[in-house]
PDB file of C-alpha atoms in Angstrom:
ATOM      1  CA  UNK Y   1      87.343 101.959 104.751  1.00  0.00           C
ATOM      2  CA  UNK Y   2      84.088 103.878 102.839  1.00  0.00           C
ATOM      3  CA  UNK Y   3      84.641 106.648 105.243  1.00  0.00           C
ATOM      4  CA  UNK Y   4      87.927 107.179 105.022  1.00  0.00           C
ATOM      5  CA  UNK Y   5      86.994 107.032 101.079  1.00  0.00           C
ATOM      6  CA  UNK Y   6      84.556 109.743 101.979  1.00  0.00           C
ATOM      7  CA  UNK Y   7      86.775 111.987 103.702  1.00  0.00           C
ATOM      8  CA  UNK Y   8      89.669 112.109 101.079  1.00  0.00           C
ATOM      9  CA  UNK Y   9      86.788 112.750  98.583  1.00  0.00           C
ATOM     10  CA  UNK Y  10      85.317 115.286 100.963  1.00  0.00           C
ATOM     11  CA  UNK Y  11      88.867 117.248 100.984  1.00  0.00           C
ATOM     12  CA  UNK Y  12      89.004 117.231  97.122  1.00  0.00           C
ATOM     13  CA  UNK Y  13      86.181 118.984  96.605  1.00  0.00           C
ATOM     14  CA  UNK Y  14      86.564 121.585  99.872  1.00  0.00           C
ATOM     15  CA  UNK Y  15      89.770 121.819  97.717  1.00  0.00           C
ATOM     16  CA  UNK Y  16      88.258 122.428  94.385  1.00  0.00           C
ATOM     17  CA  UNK Y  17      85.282 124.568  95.949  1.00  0.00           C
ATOM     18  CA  UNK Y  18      87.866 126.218  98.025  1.00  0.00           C
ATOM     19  CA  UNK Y  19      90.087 127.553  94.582  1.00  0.00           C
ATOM     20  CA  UNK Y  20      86.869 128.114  91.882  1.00  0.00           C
ATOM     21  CA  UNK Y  21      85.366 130.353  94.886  1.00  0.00           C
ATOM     22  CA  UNK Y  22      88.870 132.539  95.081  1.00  0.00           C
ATOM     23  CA  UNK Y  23      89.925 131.891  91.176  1.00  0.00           C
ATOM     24  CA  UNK Y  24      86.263 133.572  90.490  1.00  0.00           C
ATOM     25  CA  UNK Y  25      87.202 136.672  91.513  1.00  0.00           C
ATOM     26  CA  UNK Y  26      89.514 137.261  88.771  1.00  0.00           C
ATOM     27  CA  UNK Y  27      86.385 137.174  86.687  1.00  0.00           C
ATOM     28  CA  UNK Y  28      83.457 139.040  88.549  1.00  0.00           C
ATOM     29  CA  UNK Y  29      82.748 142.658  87.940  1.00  0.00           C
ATOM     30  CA  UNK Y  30      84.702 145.008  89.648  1.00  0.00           C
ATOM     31  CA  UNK Y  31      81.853 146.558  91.345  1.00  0.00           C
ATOM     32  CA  UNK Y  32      80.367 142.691  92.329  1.00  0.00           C
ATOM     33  CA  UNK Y  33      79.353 142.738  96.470  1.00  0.00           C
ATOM     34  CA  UNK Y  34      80.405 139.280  95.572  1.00  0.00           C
ATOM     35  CA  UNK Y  35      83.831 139.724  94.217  1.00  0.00           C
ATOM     36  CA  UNK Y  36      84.243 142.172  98.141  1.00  0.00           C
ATOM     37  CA  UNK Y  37      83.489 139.683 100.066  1.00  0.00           C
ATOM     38  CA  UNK Y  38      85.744 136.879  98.421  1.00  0.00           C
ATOM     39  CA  UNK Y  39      88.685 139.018  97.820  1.00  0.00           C
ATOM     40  CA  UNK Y  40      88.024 140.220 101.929  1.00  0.00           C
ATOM     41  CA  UNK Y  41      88.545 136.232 102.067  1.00  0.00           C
ATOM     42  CA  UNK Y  42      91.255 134.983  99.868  1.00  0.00           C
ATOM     43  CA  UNK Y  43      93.672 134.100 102.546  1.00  0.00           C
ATOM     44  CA  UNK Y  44      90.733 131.944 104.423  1.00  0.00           C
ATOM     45  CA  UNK Y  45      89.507 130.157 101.412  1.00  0.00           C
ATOM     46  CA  UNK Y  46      93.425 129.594 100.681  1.00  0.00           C
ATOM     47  CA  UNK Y  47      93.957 127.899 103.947  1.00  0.00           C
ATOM     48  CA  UNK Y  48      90.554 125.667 103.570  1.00  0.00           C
ATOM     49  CA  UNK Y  49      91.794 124.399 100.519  1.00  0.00           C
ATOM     50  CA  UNK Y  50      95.399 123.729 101.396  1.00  0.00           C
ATOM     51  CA  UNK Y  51      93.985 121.989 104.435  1.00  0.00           C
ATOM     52  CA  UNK Y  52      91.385 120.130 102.873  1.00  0.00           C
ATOM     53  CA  UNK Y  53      94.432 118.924 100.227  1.00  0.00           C
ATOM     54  CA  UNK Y  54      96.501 117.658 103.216  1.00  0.00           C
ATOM     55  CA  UNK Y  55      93.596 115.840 104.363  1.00  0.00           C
ATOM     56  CA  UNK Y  56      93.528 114.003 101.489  1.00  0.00           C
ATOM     57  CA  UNK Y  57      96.976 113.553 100.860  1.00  0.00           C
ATOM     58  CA  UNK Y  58      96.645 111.769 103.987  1.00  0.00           C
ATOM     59  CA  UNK Y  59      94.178 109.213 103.394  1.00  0.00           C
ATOM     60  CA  UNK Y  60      94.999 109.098  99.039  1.00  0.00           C
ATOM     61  CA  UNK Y  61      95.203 104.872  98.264  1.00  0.00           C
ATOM     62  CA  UNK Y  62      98.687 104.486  96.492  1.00  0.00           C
ATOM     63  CA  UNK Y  63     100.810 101.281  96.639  1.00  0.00           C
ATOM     64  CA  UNK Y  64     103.893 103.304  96.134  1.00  0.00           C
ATOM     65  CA  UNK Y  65     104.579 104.484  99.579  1.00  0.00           C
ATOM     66  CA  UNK Y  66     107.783 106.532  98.673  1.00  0.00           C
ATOM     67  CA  UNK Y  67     105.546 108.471  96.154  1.00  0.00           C
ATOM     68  CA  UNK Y  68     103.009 108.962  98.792  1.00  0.00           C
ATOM     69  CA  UNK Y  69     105.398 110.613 101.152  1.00  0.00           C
ATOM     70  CA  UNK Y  70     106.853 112.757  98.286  1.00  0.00           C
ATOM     71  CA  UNK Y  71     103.522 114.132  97.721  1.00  0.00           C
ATOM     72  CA  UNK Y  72     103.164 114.474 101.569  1.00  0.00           C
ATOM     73  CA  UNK Y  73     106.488 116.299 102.356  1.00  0.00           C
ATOM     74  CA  UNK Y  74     105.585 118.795  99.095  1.00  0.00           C
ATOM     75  CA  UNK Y  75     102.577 119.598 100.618  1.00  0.00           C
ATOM     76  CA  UNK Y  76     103.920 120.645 103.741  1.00  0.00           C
ATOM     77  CA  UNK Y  77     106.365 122.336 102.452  1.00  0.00           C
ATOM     78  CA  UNK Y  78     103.992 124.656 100.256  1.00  0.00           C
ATOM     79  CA  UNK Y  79     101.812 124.857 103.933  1.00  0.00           C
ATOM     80  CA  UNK Y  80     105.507 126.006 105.559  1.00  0.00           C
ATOM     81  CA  UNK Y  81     106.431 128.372 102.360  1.00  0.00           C
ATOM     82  CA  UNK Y  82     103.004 129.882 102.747  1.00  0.00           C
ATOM     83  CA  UNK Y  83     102.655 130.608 106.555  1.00  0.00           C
ATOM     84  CA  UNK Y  84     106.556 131.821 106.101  1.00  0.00           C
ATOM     85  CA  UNK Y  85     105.197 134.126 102.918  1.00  0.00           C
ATOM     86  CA  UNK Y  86     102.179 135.198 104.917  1.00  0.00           C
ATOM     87  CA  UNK Y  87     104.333 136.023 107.796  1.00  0.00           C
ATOM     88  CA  UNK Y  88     107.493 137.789 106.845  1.00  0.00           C
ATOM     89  CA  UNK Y  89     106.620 138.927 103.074  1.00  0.00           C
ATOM     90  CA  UNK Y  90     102.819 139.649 102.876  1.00  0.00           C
ATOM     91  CA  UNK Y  91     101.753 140.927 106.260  1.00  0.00           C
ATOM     92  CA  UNK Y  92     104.905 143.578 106.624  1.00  0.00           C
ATOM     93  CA  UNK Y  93     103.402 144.805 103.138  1.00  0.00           C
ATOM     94  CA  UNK Y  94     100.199 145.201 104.122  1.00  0.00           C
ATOM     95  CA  UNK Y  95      98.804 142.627 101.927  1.00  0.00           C
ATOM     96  CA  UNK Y  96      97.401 139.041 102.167  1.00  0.00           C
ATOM     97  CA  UNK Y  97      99.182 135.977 101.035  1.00  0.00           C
ATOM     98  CA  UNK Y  98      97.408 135.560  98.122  1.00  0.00           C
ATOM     99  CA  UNK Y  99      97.023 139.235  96.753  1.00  0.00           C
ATOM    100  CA  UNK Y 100     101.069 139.181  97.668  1.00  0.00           C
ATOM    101  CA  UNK Y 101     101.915 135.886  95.386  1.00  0.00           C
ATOM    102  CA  UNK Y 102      99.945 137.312  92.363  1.00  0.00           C
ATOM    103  CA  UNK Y 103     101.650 140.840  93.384  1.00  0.00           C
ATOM    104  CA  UNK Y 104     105.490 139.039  93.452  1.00  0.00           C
ATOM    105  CA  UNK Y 105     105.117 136.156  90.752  1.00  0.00           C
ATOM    106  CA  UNK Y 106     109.038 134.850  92.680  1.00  0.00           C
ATOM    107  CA  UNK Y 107     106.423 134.009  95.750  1.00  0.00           C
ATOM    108  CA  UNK Y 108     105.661 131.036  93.524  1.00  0.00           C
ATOM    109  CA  UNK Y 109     108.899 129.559  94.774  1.00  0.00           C
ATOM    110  CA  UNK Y 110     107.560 129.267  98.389  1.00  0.00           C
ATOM    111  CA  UNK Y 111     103.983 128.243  97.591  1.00  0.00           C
ATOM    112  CA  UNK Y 112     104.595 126.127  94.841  1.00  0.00           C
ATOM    113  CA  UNK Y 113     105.734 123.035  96.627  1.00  0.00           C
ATOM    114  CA  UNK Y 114     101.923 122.815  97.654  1.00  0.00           C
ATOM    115  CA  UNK Y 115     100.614 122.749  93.830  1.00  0.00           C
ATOM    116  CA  UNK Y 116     102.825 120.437  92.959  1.00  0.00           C
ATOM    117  CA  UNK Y 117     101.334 118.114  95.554  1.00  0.00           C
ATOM    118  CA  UNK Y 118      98.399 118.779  94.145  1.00  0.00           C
ATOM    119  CA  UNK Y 119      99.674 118.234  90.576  1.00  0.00           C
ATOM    120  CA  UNK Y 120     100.778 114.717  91.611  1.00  0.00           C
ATOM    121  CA  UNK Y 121      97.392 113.872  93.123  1.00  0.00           C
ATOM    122  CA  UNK Y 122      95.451 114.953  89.727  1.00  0.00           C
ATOM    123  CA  UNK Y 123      97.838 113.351  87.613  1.00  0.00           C
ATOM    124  CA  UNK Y 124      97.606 109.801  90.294  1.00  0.00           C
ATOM    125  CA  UNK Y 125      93.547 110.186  89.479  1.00  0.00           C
ATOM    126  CA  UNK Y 126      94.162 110.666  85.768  1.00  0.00           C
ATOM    127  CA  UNK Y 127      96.246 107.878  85.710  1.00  0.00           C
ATOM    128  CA  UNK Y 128      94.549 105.303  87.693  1.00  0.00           C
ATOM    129  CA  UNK Y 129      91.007 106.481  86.156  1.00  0.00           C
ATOM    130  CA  UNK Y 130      91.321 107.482  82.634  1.00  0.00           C
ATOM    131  CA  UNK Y 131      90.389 110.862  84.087  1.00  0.00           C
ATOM    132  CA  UNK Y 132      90.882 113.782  80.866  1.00  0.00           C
ATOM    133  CA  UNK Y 133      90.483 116.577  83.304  1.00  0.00           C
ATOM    134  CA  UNK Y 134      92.640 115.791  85.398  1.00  0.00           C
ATOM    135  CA  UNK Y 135      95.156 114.294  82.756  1.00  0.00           C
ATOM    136  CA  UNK Y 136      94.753 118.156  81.667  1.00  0.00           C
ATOM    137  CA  UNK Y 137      95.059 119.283  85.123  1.00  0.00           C
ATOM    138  CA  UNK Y 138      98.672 117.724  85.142  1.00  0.00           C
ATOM    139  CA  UNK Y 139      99.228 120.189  82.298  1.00  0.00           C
ATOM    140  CA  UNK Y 140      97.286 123.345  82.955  1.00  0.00           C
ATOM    141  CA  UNK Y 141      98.660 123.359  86.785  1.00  0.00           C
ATOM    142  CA  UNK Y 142     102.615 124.208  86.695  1.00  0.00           C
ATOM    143  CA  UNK Y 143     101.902 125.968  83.040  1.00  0.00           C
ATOM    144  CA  UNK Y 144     100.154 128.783  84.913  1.00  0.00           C
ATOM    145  CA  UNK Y 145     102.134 129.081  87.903  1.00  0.00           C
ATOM    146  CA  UNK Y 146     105.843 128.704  85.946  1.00  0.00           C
ATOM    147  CA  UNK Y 147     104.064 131.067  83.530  1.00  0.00           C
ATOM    148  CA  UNK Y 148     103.929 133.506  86.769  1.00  0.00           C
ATOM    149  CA  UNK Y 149     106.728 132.732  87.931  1.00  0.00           C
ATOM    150  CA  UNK Y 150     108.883 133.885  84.850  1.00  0.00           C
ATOM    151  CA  UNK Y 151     106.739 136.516  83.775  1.00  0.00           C
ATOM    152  CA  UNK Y 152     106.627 134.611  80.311  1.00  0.00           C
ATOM    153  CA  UNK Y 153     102.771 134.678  80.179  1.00  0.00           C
ATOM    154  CA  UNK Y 154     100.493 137.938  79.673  1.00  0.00           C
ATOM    155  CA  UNK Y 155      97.370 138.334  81.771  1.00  0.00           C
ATOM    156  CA  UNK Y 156      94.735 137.284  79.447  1.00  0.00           C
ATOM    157  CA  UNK Y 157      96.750 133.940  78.752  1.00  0.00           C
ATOM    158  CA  UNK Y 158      96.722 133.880  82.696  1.00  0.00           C
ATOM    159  CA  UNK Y 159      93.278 134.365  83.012  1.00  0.00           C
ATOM    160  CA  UNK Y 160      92.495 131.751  79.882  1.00  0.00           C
ATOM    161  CA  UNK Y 161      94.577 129.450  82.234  1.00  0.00           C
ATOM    162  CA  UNK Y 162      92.730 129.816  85.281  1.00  0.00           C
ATOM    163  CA  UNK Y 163      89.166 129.674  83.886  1.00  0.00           C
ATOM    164  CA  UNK Y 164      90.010 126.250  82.034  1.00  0.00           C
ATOM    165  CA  UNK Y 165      91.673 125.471  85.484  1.00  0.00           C
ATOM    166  CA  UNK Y 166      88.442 126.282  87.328  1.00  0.00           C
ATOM    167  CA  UNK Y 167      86.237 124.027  84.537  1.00  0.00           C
ATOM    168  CA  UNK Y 168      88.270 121.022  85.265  1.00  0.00           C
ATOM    169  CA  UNK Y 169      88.289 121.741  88.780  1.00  0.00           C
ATOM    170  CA  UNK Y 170      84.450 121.211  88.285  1.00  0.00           C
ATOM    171  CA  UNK Y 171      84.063 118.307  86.792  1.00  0.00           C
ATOM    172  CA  UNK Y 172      87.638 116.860  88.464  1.00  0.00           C
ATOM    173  CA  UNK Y 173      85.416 117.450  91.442  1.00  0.00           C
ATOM    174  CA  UNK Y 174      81.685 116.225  90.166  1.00  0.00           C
ATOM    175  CA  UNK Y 175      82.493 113.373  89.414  1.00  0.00           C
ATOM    176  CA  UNK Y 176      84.053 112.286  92.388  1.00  0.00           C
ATOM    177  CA  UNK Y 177      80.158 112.232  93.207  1.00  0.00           C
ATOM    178  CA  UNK Y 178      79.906 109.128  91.008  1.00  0.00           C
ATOM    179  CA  UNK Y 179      82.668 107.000  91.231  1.00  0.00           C
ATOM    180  CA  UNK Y 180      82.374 103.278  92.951  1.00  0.00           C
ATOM    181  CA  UNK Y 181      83.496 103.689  96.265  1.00  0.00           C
ATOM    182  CA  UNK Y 182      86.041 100.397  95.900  1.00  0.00           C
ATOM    183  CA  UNK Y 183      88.175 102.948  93.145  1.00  0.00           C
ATOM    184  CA  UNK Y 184      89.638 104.724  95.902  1.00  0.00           C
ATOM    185  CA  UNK Y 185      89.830 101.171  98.580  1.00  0.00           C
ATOM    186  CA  UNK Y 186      91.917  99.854  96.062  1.00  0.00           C
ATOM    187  CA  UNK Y 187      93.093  96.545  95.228  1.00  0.00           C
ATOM    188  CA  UNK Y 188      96.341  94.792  97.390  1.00  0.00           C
ATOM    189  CA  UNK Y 189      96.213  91.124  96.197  1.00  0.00           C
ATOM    190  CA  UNK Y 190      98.572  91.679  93.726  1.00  0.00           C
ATOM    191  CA  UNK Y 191     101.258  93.428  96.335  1.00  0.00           C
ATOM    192  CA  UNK Y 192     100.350  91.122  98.792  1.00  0.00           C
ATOM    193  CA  UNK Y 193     100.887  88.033  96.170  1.00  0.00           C
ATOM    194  CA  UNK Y 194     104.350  89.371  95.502  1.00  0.00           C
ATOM    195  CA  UNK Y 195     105.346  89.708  98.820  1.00  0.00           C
ATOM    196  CA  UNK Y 196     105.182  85.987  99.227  1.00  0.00           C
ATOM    197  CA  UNK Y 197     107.795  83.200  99.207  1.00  0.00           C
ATOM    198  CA  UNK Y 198     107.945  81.284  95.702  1.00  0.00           C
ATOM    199  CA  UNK Y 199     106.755  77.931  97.847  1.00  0.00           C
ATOM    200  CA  UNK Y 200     103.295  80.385  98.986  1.00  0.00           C
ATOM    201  CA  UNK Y 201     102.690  81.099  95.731  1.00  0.00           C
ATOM    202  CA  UNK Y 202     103.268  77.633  93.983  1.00  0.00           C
ATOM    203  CA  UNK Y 203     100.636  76.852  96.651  1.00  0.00           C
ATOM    204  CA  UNK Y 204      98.578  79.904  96.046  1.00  0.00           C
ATOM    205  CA  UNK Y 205      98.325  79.093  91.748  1.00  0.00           C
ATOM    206  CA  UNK Y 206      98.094  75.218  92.356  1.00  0.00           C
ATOM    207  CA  UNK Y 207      94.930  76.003  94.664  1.00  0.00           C
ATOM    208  CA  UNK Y 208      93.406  77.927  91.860  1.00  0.00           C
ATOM    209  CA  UNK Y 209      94.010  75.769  89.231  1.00  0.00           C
ATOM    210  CA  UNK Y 210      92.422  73.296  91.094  1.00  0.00           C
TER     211      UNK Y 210
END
């Protein structure tokens, strides 16, 4: 199980590393070499991410299988909405996915699907963990994008948005780093317990007591 652990940790923070790297070139200096050769790279560092998400989407512990296909079937959707974006939006406009979203804020509709799966899996780590930043991240996630979306937001709220989306990103993704291994095994006694007939579990309490 530690290296399935290992992998679904290892596609959060491809994820993570995947947006700060394109989210940073909102912020770099117009004339940055560095800020050329992400932008000449948003579409590949999009797809890393998104791919690196599904990983982990595939291998996230929850005991709720119903809400683990939900966040499944969003993120395939978003992958879908994007490719379908890419394809018959973007490319006939001579622009890359993600220049075309933040061109056509209504692009949000296809894509979005994908950060909401991504919204559920921040908000299942604050909740299990006691995780602020990603307890934030539950927040600071559809704010920015609905703010798109509707056009309700200005730029410089955007771009507030996206840096504090980029610092919890960070430490969402540090400290991934130093949590026990067993958080993300989980624990299925209690399920399994449940699923029992009352005489098992008479049984199974009499046992202890003794």
């Amino acid at each position: 199980m530690w290296y399935q652990v290992t992998l679904y940790r290892g596609g959060l923070v491809t994820s993570a590393l995947s947006f700060i790297a394109a989210a940073s070139t909102a912020f770099l200096p117009d004339n940055s070499i560095a800020k050329a050769l992400l932008q000449q790279n948003l579409d590949t560092l999009y797809a890393l991410g998104a791919g690196s998400l599904g990983l982990s989407l595939v291998l996230i512990h929850i005991y709720v299988t119903p809400i683990k296909r939900t966040l499944q079937i969003l993120w395939a959707l978003g992958l879908l909405g994007s490719l379908a974006t890419s394809l018959n939006l973007a490319q006939p406009a001579g622009e890359g996915l993600v220049e075309y979203v933040i061109d056509n804020p209504v692009a949000v509709w296809f894509v979005g699907p994908l950060f909401a799966s991504l919204t559920g899996l921040v908000f299942k780590e604050g909740l299990c963990y006691g995780k602020l930043e990603a307890a934030a991240l539950t927040f600071v996630i559809p704010t920015l994008l609905l703010g798109h979306l509707t056009g309700l937001m200005d730029d410089n709220t955007k771009l507030g948005l996206l840096g504090v989306w980029m610092a919890l990103f960070v430490v969402f993704a540090s400290r991934k780093f130093t949590q026990p291994i067993k958080d993300d095994i989980g624990d299925k006694s209690v399920f399994m317990f449940n699923a029992k007939s009352e005489e098992e579990k008479a049984v199974i309490l009499r046992q202890r007591e003794e």
